[in-house]
Amino acid sequence: MFWLGWHLFEGILPYLVVTALANLTTALVVYPAYRTFVFQSRTSWPRGFAKFYTVYLFGLGCSLVGMPLLIELLGTPVLLAQALVILLVPVASYLLHRFWTFRDASHTPVDA
């Protein structure tokens, strides 16, 4: 989504705005697949998406901090900087989704 947005809006929108738009668009597109196929969640759609997007905001935060560091300080090209940031976020995102967003209630500890 970032690649597409960057090519559509290069010179019109700053790369950080394209990053934020790509983040929201990607979350809206992939949430149904994660919910249905990856985690087989029965959580209500609005509640599940709110938690899911909270995790996506973590990734957005990493992008909004990491990309300027790579681009402005190190002179990395924009698309390469985004690719490098994307490599760092998925593991943390998956774990947050697994243990928080789509946590299976049957595995929740019972209070003694």
CSV table of C-alpha atoms in Angstrom, one decimal:
chain,number,residue,atom,x,y,z
A,1,MET,CA,0.0,0.0,0.0
A,2,PHE,CA,2.9,2.4,0.8
A,3,TRP,CA,4.5,1.7,-2.6
A,4,LEU,CA,1.3,2.4,-4.4
A,5,GLY,CA,0.6,5.5,-2.4
A,6,TRP,CA,4.1,6.8,-2.8
A,7,HIS,CA,3.9,6.4,-6.6
A,8,LEU,CA,0.4,8.0,-6.7
A,9,PHE,CA,1.2,10.9,-4.4
A,10,GLU,CA,4.9,11.5,-4.7
A,11,GLY,CA,5.5,15.2,-4.7
A,12,ILE,CA,2.0,15.9,-3.5
A,13,LEU,CA,1.9,14.3,0.0
A,14,PRO,CA,4.8,14.0,2.4
A,15,TYR,CA,6.0,10.4,2.9
A,16,LEU,CA,4.8,10.3,6.5
A,17,VAL,CA,1.2,11.1,5.4
A,18,VAL,CA,1.5,8.4,2.8
A,19,THR,CA,2.7,6.1,5.6
A,20,ALA,CA,-0.3,6.9,7.8
A,21,LEU,CA,-2.8,6.4,4.9
A,22,ALA,CA,-1.1,3.1,3.9
A,23,ASN,CA,-1.3,1.9,7.5
A,24,LEU,CA,-5.0,2.5,7.8
A,25,THR,CA,-5.8,1.1,4.3
A,26,THR,CA,-3.8,-2.0,5.0
A,27,ALA,CA,-5.5,-2.6,8.3
A,28,LEU,CA,-8.9,-2.3,6.7
A,29,VAL,CA,-7.9,-4.7,4.0
A,30,VAL,CA,-6.2,-7.4,6.0
A,31,TYR,CA,-8.3,-7.4,9.2
A,32,PRO,CA,-11.0,-9.7,7.7
A,33,ALA,CA,-8.3,-12.3,6.6
A,34,TYR,CA,-6.5,-12.2,10.0
A,35,ARG,CA,-9.8,-12.5,11.8
A,36,THR,CA,-11.2,-15.3,9.7
A,37,PHE,CA,-8.2,-17.4,8.4
A,38,VAL,CA,-5.2,-16.7,10.6
A,39,PHE,CA,-6.8,-16.5,14.1
A,40,GLN,CA,-10.3,-17.8,13.5
A,41,SER,CA,-11.7,-15.3,15.9
A,42,ARG,CA,-15.3,-14.9,17.0
A,43,THR,CA,-14.7,-11.5,18.6
A,44,SER,CA,-17.2,-8.9,17.4
A,45,TRP,CA,-16.0,-7.0,14.3
A,46,PRO,CA,-15.9,-3.5,15.8
A,47,ARG,CA,-14.2,-4.6,19.1
A,48,GLY,CA,-11.8,-6.8,17.2
A,49,PHE,CA,-10.9,-4.1,14.7
A,50,ALA,CA,-10.3,-1.6,17.5
A,51,LYS,CA,-7.8,-3.9,19.1
A,52,PHE,CA,-6.3,-4.9,15.8
A,53,TYR,CA,-5.8,-1.2,14.8
A,54,THR,CA,-4.3,-0.4,18.1
A,55,VAL,CA,-1.5,-2.9,17.2
A,56,TYR,CA,-1.3,-1.4,13.7
A,57,LEU,CA,-0.8,2.0,15.4
A,58,PHE,CA,2.3,0.5,17.1
A,59,GLY,CA,3.6,-0.3,13.6
A,60,LEU,CA,2.7,3.2,12.4
A,61,GLY,CA,4.6,4.6,15.3
A,62,CYS,CA,7.7,2.6,14.4
A,63,SER,CA,7.3,3.9,10.8
A,64,LEU,CA,6.9,7.5,11.8
A,65,VAL,CA,10.0,7.3,14.0
A,66,GLY,CA,12.1,5.0,11.9
A,67,MET,CA,11.6,6.4,8.4
A,68,PRO,CA,12.7,10.0,9.2
A,69,LEU,CA,15.8,8.5,10.9
A,70,LEU,CA,16.6,6.5,7.9
A,71,ILE,CA,15.7,9.1,5.3
A,72,GLU,CA,16.6,12.4,6.8
A,73,LEU,CA,19.7,11.3,8.9
A,74,LEU,CA,21.1,8.5,6.9
A,75,GLY,CA,20.0,9.5,3.4
A,76,THR,CA,18.2,6.2,2.7
A,77,PRO,CA,15.8,6.3,-0.3
A,78,VAL,CA,12.1,6.5,0.8
A,79,LEU,CA,11.0,3.1,-0.5
A,80,LEU,CA,14.1,1.3,0.9
A,81,ALA,CA,13.5,3.0,4.3
A,82,GLN,CA,9.9,1.7,4.3
A,83,ALA,CA,11.0,-1.8,3.4
A,84,LEU,CA,13.6,-1.8,6.3
A,85,VAL,CA,10.9,-0.6,8.8
A,86,ILE,CA,8.5,-3.3,7.5
A,87,LEU,CA,11.0,-6.0,8.2
A,88,LEU,CA,11.2,-5.0,11.9
A,89,VAL,CA,7.5,-4.8,12.7
A,90,PRO,CA,5.8,-8.1,11.7
A,91,VAL,CA,7.1,-10.3,14.5
A,92,ALA,CA,6.0,-7.9,17.3
A,93,SER,CA,2.7,-7.4,15.5
A,94,TYR,CA,2.0,-11.1,15.2
A,95,LEU,CA,2.8,-11.7,18.9
A,96,LEU,CA,0.5,-8.8,19.9
A,97,HIS,CA,-2.3,-10.1,17.7
A,98,ARG,CA,-1.8,-13.7,18.9
A,99,PHE,CA,-1.8,-12.9,22.6
A,100,TRP,CA,-4.0,-9.8,22.8
A,101,THR,CA,-6.1,-9.0,19.7
A,102,PHE,CA,-7.3,-12.5,18.9
A,103,ARG,CA,-6.6,-14.2,22.2
A,104,ASP,CA,-8.7,-17.3,22.5
A,105,ALA,CA,-10.9,-16.9,25.6
A,106,SER,CA,-10.7,-20.6,26.4
A,107,HIS,CA,-7.0,-20.2,27.1
A,108,THR,CA,-7.5,-17.3,29.5
A,109,PRO,CA,-6.3,-18.0,33.0
A,110,VAL,CA,-9.1,-18.6,35.5
A,111,ASP,CA,-8.9,-16.6,38.8
A,112,ALA,CA,-8.4,-18.9,41.8
